[in-house]
mmCIF file with all atom_site columns, C-alpha atoms and ligand atoms in Angstrom:
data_model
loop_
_atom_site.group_PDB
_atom_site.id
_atom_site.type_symbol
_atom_site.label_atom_id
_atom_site.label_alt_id
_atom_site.label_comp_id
_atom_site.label_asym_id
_atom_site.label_entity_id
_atom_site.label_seq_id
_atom_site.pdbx_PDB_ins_code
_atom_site.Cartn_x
_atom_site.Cartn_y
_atom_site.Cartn_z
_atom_site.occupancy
_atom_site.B_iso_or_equiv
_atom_site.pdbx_formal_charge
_atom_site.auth_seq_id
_atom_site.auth_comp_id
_atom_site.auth_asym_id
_atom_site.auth_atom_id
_atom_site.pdbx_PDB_model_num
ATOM   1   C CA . UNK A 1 1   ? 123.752 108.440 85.512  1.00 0.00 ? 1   UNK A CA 1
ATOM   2   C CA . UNK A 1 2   ? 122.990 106.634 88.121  1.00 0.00 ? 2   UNK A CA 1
ATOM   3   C CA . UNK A 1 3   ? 125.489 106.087 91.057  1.00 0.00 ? 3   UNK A CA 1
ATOM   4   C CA . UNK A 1 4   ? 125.858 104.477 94.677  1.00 0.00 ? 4   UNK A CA 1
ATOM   5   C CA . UNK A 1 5   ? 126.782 107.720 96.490  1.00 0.00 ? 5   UNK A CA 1
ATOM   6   C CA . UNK A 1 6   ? 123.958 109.372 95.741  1.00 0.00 ? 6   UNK A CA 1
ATOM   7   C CA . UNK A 1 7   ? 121.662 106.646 96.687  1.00 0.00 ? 7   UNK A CA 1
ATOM   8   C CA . UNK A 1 8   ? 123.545 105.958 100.032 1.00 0.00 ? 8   UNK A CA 1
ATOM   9   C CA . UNK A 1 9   ? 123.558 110.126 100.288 1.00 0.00 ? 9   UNK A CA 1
ATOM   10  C CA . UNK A 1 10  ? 119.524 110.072 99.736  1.00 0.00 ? 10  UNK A CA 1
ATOM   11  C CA . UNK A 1 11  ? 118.594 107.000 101.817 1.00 0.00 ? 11  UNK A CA 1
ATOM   12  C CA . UNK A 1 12  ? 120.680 108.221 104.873 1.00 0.00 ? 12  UNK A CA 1
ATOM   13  C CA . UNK A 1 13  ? 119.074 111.826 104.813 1.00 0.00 ? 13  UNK A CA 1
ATOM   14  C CA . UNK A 1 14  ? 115.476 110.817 103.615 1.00 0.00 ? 14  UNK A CA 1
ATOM   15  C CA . UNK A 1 15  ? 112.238 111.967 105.068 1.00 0.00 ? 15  UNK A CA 1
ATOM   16  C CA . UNK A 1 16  ? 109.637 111.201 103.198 1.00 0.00 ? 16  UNK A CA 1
ATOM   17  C CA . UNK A 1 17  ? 107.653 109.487 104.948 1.00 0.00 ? 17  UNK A CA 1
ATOM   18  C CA . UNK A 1 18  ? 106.797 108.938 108.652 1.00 0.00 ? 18  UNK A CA 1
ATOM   19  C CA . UNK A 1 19  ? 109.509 106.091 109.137 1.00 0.00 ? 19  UNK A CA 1
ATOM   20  C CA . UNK A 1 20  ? 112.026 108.185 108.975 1.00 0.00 ? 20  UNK A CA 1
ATOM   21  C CA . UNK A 1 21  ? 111.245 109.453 112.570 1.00 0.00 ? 21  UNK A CA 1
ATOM   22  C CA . UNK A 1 22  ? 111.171 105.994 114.175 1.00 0.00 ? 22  UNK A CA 1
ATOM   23  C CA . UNK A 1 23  ? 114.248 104.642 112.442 1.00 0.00 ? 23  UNK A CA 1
ATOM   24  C CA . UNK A 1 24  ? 117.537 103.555 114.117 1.00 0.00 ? 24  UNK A CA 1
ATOM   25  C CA . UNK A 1 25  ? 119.146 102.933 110.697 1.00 0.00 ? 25  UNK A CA 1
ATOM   26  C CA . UNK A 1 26  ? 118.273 103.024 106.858 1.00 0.00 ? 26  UNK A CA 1
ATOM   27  C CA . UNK A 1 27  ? 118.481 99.595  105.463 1.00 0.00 ? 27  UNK A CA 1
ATOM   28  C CA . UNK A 1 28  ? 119.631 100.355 102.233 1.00 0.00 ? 28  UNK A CA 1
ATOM   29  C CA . UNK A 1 29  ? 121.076 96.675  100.583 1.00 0.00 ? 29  UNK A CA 1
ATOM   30  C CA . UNK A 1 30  ? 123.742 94.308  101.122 1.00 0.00 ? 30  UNK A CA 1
ATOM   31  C CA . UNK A 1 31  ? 125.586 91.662  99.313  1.00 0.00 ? 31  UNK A CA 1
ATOM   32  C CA . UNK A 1 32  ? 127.645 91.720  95.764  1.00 0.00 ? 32  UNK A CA 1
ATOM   33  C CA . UNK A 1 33  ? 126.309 95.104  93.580  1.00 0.00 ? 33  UNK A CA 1
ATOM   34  C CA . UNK A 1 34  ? 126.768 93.626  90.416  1.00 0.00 ? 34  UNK A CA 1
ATOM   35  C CA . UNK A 1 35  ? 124.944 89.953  91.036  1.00 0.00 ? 35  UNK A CA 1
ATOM   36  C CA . UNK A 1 36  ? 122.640 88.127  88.777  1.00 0.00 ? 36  UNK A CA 1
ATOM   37  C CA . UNK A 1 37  ? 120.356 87.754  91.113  1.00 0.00 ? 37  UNK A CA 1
ATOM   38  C CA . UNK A 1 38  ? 118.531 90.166  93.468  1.00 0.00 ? 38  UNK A CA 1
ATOM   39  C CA . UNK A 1 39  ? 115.987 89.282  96.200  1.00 0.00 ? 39  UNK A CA 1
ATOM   40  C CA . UNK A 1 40  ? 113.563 91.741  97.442  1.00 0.00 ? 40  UNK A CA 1
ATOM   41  C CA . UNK A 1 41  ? 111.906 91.700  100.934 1.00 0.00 ? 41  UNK A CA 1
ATOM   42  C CA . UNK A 1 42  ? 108.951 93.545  102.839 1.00 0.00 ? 42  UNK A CA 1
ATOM   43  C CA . UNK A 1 43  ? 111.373 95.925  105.379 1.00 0.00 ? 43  UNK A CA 1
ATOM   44  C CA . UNK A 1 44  ? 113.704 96.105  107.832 1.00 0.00 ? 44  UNK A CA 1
ATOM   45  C CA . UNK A 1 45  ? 112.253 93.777  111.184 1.00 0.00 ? 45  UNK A CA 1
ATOM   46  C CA . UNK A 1 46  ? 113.819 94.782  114.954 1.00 0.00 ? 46  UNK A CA 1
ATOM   47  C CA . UNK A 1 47  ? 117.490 93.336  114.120 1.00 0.00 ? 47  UNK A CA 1
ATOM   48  C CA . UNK A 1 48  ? 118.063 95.252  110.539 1.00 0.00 ? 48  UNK A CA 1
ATOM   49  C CA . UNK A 1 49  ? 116.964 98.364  112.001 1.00 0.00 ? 49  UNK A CA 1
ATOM   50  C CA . UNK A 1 50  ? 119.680 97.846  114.637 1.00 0.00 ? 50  UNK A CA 1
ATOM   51  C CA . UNK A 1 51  ? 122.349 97.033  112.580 1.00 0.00 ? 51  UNK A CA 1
ATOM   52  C CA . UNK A 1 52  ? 121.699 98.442  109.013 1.00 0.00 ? 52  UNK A CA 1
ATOM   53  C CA . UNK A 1 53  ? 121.203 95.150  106.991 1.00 0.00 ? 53  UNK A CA 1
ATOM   54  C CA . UNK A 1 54  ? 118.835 93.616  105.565 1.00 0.00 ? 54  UNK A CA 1
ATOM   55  C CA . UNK A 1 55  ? 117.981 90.256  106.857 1.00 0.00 ? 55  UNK A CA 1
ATOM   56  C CA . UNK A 1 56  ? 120.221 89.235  109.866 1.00 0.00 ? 56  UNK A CA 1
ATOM   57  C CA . UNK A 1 57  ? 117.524 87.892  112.080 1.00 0.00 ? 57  UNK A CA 1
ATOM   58  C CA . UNK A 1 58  ? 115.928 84.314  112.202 1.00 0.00 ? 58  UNK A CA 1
ATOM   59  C CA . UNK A 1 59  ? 114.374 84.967  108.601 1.00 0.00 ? 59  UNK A CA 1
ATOM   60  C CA . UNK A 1 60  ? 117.588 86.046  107.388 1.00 0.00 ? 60  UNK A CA 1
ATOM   61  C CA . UNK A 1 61  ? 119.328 83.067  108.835 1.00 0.00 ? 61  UNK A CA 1
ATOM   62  C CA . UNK A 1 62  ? 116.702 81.110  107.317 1.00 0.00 ? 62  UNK A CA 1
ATOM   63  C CA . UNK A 1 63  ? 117.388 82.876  103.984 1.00 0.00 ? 63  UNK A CA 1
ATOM   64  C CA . UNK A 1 64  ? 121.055 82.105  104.381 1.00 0.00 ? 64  UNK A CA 1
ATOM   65  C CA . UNK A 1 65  ? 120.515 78.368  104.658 1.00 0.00 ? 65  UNK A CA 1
ATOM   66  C CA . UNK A 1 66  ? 118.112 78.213  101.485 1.00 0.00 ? 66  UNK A CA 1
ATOM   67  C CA . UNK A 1 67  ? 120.760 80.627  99.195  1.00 0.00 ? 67  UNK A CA 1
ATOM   68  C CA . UNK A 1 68  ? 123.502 78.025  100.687 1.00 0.00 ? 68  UNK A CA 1
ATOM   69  C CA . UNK A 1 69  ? 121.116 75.118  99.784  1.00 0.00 ? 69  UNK A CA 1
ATOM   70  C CA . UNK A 1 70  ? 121.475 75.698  96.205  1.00 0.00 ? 70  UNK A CA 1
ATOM   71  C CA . UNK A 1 71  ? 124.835 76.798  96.314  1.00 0.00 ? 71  UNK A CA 1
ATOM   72  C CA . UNK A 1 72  ? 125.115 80.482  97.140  1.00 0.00 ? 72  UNK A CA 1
ATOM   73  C CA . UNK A 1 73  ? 125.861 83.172  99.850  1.00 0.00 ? 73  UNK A CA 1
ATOM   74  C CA . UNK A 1 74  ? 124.774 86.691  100.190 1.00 0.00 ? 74  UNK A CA 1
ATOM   75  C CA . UNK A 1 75  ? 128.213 87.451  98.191  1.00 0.00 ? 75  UNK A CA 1
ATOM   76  C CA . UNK A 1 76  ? 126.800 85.926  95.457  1.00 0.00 ? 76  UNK A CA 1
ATOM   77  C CA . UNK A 1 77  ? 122.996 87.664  95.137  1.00 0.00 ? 77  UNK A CA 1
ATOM   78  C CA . UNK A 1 78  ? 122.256 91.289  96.304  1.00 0.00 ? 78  UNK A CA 1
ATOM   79  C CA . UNK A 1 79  ? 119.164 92.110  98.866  1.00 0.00 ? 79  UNK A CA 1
ATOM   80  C CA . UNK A 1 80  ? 117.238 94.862  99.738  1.00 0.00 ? 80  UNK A CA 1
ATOM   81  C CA . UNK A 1 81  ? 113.442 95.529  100.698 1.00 0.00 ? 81  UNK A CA 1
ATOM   82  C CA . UNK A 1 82  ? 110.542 97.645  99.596  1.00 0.00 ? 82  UNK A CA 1
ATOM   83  C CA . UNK A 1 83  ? 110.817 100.061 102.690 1.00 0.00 ? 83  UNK A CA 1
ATOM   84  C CA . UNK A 1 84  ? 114.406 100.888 103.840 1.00 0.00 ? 84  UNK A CA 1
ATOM   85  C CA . UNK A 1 85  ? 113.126 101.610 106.945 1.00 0.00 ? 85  UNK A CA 1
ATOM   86  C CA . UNK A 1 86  ? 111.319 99.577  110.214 1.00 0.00 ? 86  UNK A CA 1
ATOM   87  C CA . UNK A 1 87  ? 107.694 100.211 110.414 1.00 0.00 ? 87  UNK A CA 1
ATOM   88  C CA . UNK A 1 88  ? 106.834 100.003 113.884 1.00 0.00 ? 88  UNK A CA 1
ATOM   89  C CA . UNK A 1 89  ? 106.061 96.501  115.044 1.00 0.00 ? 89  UNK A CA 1
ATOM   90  C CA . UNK A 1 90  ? 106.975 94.996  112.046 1.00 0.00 ? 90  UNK A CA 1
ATOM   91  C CA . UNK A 1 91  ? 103.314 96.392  110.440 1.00 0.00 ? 91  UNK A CA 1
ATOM   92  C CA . UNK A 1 92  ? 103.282 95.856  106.780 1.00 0.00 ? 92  UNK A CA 1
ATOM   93  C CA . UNK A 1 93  ? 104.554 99.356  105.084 1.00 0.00 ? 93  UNK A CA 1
ATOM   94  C CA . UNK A 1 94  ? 101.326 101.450 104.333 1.00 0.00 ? 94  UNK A CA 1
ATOM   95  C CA . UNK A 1 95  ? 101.201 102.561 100.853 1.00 0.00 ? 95  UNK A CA 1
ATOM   96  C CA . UNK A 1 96  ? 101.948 105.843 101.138 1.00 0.00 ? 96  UNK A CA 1
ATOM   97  C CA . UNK A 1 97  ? 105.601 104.464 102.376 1.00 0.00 ? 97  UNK A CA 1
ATOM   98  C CA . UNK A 1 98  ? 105.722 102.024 98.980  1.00 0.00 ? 98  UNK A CA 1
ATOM   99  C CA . UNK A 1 99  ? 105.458 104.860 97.190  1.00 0.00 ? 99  UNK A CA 1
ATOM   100 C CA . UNK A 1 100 ? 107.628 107.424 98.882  1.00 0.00 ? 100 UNK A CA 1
ATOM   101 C CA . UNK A 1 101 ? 110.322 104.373 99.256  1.00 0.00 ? 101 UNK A CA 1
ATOM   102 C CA . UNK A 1 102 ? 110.276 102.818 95.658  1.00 0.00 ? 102 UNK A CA 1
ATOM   103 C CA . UNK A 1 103 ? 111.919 105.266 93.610  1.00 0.00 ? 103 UNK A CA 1
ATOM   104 C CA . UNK A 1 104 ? 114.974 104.513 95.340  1.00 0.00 ? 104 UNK A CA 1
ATOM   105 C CA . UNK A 1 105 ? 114.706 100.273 94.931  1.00 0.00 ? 105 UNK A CA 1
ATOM   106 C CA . UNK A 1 106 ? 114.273 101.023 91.019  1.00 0.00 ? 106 UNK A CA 1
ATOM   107 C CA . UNK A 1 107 ? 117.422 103.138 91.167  1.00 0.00 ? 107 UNK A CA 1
ATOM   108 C CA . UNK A 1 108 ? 119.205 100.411 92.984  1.00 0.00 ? 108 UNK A CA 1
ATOM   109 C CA . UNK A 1 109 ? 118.038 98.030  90.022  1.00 0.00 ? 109 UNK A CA 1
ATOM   110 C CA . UNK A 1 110 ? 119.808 100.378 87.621  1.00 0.00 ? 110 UNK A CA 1
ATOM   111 C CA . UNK A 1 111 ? 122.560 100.312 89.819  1.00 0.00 ? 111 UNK A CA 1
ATOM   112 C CA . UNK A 1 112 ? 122.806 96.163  89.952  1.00 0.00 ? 112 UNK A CA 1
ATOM   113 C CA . UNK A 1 113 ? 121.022 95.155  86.732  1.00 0.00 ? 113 UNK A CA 1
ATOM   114 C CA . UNK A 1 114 ? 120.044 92.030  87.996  1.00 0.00 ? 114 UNK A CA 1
ATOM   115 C CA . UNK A 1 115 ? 118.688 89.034  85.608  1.00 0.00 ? 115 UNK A CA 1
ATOM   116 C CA . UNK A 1 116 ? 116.637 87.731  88.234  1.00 0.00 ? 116 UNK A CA 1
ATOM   117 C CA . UNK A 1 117 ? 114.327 88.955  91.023  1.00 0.00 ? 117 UNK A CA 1
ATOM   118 C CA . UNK A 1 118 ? 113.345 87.056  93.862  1.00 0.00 ? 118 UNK A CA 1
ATOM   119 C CA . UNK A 1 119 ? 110.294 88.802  95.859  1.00 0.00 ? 119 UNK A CA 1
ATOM   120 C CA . UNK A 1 120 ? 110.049 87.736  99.218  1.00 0.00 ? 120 UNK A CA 1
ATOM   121 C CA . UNK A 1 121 ? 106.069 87.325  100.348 1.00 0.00 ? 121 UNK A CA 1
ATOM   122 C CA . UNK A 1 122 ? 103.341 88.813  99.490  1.00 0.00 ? 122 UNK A CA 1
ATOM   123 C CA . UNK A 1 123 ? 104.259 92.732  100.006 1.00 0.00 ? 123 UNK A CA 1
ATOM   124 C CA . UNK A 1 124 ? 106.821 92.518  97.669  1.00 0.00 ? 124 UNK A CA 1
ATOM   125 C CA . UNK A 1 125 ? 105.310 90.518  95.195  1.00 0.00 ? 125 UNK A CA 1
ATOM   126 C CA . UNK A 1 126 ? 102.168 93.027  95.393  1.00 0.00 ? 126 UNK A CA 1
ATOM   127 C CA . UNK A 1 127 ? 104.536 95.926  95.385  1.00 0.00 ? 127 UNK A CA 1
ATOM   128 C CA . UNK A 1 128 ? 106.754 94.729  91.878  1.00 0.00 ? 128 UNK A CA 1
ATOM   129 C CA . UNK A 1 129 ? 104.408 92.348  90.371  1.00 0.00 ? 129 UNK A CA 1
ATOM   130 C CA . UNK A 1 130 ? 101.032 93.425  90.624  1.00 0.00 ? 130 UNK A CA 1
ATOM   131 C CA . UNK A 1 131 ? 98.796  94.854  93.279  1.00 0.00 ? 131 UNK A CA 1
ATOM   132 C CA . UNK A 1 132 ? 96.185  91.929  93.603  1.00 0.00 ? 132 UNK A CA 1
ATOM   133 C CA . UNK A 1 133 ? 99.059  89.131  93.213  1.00 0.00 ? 133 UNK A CA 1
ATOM   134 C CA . UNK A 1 134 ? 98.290  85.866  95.403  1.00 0.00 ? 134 UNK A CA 1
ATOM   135 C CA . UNK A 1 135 ? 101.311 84.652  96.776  1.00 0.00 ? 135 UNK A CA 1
ATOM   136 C CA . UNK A 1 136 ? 99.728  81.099  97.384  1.00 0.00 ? 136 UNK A CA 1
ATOM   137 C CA . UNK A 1 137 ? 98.833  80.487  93.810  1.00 0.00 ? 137 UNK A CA 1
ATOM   138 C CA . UNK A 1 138 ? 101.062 82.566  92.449  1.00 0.00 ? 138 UNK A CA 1
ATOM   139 C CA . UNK A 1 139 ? 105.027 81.826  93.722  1.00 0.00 ? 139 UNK A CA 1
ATOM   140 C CA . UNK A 1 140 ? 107.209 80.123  92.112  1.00 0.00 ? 140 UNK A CA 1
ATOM   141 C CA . UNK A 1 141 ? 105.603 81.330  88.357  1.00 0.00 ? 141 UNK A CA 1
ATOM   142 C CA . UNK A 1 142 ? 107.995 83.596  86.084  1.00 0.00 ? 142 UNK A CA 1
ATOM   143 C CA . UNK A 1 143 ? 106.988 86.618  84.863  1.00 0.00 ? 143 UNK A CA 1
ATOM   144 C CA . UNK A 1 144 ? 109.814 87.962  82.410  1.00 0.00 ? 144 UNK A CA 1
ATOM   145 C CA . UNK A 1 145 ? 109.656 92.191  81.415  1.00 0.00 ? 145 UNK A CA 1
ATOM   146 C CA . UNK A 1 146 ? 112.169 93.617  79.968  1.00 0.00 ? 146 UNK A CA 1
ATOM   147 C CA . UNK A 1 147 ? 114.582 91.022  79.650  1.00 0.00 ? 147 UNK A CA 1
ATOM   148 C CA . UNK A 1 148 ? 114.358 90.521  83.878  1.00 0.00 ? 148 UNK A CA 1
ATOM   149 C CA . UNK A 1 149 ? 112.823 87.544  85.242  1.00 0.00 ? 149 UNK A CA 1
ATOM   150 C CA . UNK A 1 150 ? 110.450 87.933  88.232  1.00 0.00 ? 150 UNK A CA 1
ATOM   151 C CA . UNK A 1 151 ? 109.367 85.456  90.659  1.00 0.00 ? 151 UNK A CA 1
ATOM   152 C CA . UNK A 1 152 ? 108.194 85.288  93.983  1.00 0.00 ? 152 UNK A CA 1
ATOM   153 C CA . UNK A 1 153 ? 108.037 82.559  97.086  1.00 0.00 ? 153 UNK A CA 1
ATOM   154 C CA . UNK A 1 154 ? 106.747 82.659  100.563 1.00 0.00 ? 154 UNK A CA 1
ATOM   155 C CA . UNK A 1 155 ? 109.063 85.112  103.065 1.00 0.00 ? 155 UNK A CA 1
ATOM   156 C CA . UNK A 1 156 ? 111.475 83.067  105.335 1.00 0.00 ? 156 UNK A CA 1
ATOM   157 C CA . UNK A 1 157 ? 109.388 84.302  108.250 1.00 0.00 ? 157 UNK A CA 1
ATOM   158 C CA . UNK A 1 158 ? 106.144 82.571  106.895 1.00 0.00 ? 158 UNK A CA 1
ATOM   159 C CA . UNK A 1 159 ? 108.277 79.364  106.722 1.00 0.00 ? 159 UNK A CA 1
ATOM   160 C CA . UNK A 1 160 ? 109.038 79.854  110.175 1.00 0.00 ? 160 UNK A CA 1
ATOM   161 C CA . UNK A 1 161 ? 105.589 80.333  111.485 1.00 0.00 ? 161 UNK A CA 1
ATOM   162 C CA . UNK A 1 162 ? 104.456 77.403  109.002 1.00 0.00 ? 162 UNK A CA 1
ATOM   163 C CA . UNK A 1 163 ? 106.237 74.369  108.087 1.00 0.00 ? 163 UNK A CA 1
ATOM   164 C CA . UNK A 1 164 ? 104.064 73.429  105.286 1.00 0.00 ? 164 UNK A CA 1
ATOM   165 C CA . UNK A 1 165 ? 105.106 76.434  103.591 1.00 0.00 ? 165 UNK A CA 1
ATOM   166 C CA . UNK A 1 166 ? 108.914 75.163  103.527 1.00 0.00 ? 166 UNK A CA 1
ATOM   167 C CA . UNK A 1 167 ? 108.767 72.200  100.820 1.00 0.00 ? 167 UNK A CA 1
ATOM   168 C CA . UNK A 1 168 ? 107.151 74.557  97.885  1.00 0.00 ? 168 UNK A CA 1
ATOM   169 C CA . UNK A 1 169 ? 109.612 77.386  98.764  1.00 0.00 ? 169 UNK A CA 1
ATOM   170 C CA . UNK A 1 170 ? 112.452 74.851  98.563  1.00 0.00 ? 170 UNK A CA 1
ATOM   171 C CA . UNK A 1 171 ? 111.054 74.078  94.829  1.00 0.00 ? 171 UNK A CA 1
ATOM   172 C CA . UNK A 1 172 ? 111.079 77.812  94.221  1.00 0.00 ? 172 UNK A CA 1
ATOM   173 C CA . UNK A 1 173 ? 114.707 77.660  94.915  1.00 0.00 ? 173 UNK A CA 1
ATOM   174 C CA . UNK A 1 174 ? 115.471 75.120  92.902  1.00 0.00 ? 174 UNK A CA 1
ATOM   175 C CA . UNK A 1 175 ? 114.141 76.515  89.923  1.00 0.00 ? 175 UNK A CA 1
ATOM   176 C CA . UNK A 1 176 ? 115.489 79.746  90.669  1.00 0.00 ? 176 UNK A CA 1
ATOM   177 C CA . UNK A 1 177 ? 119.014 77.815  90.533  1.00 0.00 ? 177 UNK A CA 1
ATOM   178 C CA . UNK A 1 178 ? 117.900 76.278  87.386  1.00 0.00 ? 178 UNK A CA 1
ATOM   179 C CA . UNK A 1 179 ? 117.474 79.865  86.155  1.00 0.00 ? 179 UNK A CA 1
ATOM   180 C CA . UNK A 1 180 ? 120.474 81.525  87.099  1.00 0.00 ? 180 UNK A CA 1
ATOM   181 C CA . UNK A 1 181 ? 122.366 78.050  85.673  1.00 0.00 ? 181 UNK A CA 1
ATOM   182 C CA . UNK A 1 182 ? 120.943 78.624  82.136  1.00 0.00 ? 182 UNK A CA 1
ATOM   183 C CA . UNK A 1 183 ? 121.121 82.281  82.092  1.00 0.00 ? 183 UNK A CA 1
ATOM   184 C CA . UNK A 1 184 ? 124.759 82.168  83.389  1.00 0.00 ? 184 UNK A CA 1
ATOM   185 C CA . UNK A 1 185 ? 125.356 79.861  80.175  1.00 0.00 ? 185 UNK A CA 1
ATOM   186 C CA . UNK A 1 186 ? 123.084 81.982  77.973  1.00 0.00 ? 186 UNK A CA 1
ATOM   187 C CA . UNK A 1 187 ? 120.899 79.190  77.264  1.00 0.00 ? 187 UNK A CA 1
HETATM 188 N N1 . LIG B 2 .   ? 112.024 90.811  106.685 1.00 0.00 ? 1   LIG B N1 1
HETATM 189 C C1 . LIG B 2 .   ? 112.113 91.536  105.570 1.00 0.00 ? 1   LIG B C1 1
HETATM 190 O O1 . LIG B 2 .   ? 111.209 91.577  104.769 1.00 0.00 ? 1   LIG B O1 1
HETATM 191 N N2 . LIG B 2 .   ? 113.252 92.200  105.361 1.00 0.00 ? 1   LIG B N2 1
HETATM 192 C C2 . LIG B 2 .   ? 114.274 92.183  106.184 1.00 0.00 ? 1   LIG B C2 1
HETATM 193 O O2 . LIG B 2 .   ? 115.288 92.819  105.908 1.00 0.00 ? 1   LIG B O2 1
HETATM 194 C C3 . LIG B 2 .   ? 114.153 91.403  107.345 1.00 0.00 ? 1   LIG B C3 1
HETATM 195 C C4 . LIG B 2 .   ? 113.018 90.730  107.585 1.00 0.00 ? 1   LIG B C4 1
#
C-alpha cells in the first residue's frame, strides 16, 4: 500500500545518488494529489531547489500561463520531475540518477493515478516513453498503456529560448484539453 508519508519520509532522507550532496531541498511534487492530469519535468532548476517546488521560475511561470490558457491552475493537475533533486548547473540528470530517482515518480503515480501524462522535453519523454524518443517529431502524439495516456511537448524553457517552439506547444495544449474534456465525460 502505497502512501504519501512514506514517499515524503524517503525523498527527504534519500541518498542514492550524488545529488543528494549538492541539494538545498528535495523537490518532491506539488499541486492537487488526486488530478487527472500529471505533468512531468526534467529536475529541479536554481529556484525549486531553493524553495522545494517544482517549477516556480520563468519556465514555471511560463507553465502557469499555458495550464491557465486552457483553463487550469496547478490546483487542478499535479507536477513533479524525473530527478527530485538540482543537478548542478542545471546539467541534464545522468542516468545513473534516472534510475536511482524513478522508483519514487512511479510510486507517486500510484499515489495520484493520473489519466493523463504530460512529459515536459525531451528528458522526460526519453525517461517514460522511450529512450531514443524525438521530441521534435514526436510531441504532441498519444501513446496510451495501461489505460494512461502519454504525451509529450517541448519544456517551457525551450519556448523561452525559442519562439518558434511556442505555437506547436500551444496545439499540444489544446489537445491535451480536448483529452481531459472527453475523458472527464467518459467519452
Ligand atoms: N525545469 C524542470 O524540468 N523542472 C522544474 O521543476 C523546473 C524547471
Amino acid at each position: 500500500m502505497a502512501d504519501w508519508d512514506t514517499l515524503y519520509k524517503a525523498c527527504n532522507t534519500c541518498g542514492r545518488c550524488g545529488l543528494a550532496k549538492t541539494r538545498t531541498n528535495v523537490v518532491i511534487g506539488d499541486g492537487n494529489k488526486s488530478a487527472d492530469i500529471m505533468l512531468i519535468g526534467e529536475g529541479p532548476g536554481y529556484n525549486e531547489d531553493q524553495q522545494g517546488i517544482p517549477f516556480v521560475g520563468n519556465a514555471g511561470h511560463l507553465l502557469d500561463k499555458m495550464l491557465s490558457a486552457i483553463g487550469l491552475t496547478r490546483e487542478d493537475v499535479y507536477i513533479a520531475n524525473i530527478v527530485k533533486c538540482r543537478p548542478p548547473n542545471n546539467r541534464d540528470p545522468e542516468k545513473s540518477e534516472r534510475e536511482a530517482c524513478i522508483p519514487y515518480l512511479r510510486y507517486q503515480l500510484q499515489l495520484v493515478r493520473p489519466k493523463i501524462i504530460v512529459l515536459l522535453g525531451r528528458v522526460a519523454a526519453q525517461a517514460i516513453i522511450s529512450p531514443d524518443f524525438k521530441i521534435t517529431q514526436q510531441r504532441g502524439q498519444w501513446f496510451e498503456k495501461k489505460g494512461i495516456y502519454f504525451i509529450a511537448t517541448y519544456h517551457p524553457s525551450a519556448l523561452l529560448r525559442d519562439e518558434d517552439k511556442k505555437r506547436p506547444a500551444w496545439e499540444d495544449f489544446k489537445h491535451i484539453k480536448l483529452k481531459y474534456e472527453s475523458l472527464k465525460k467518459g467519452v
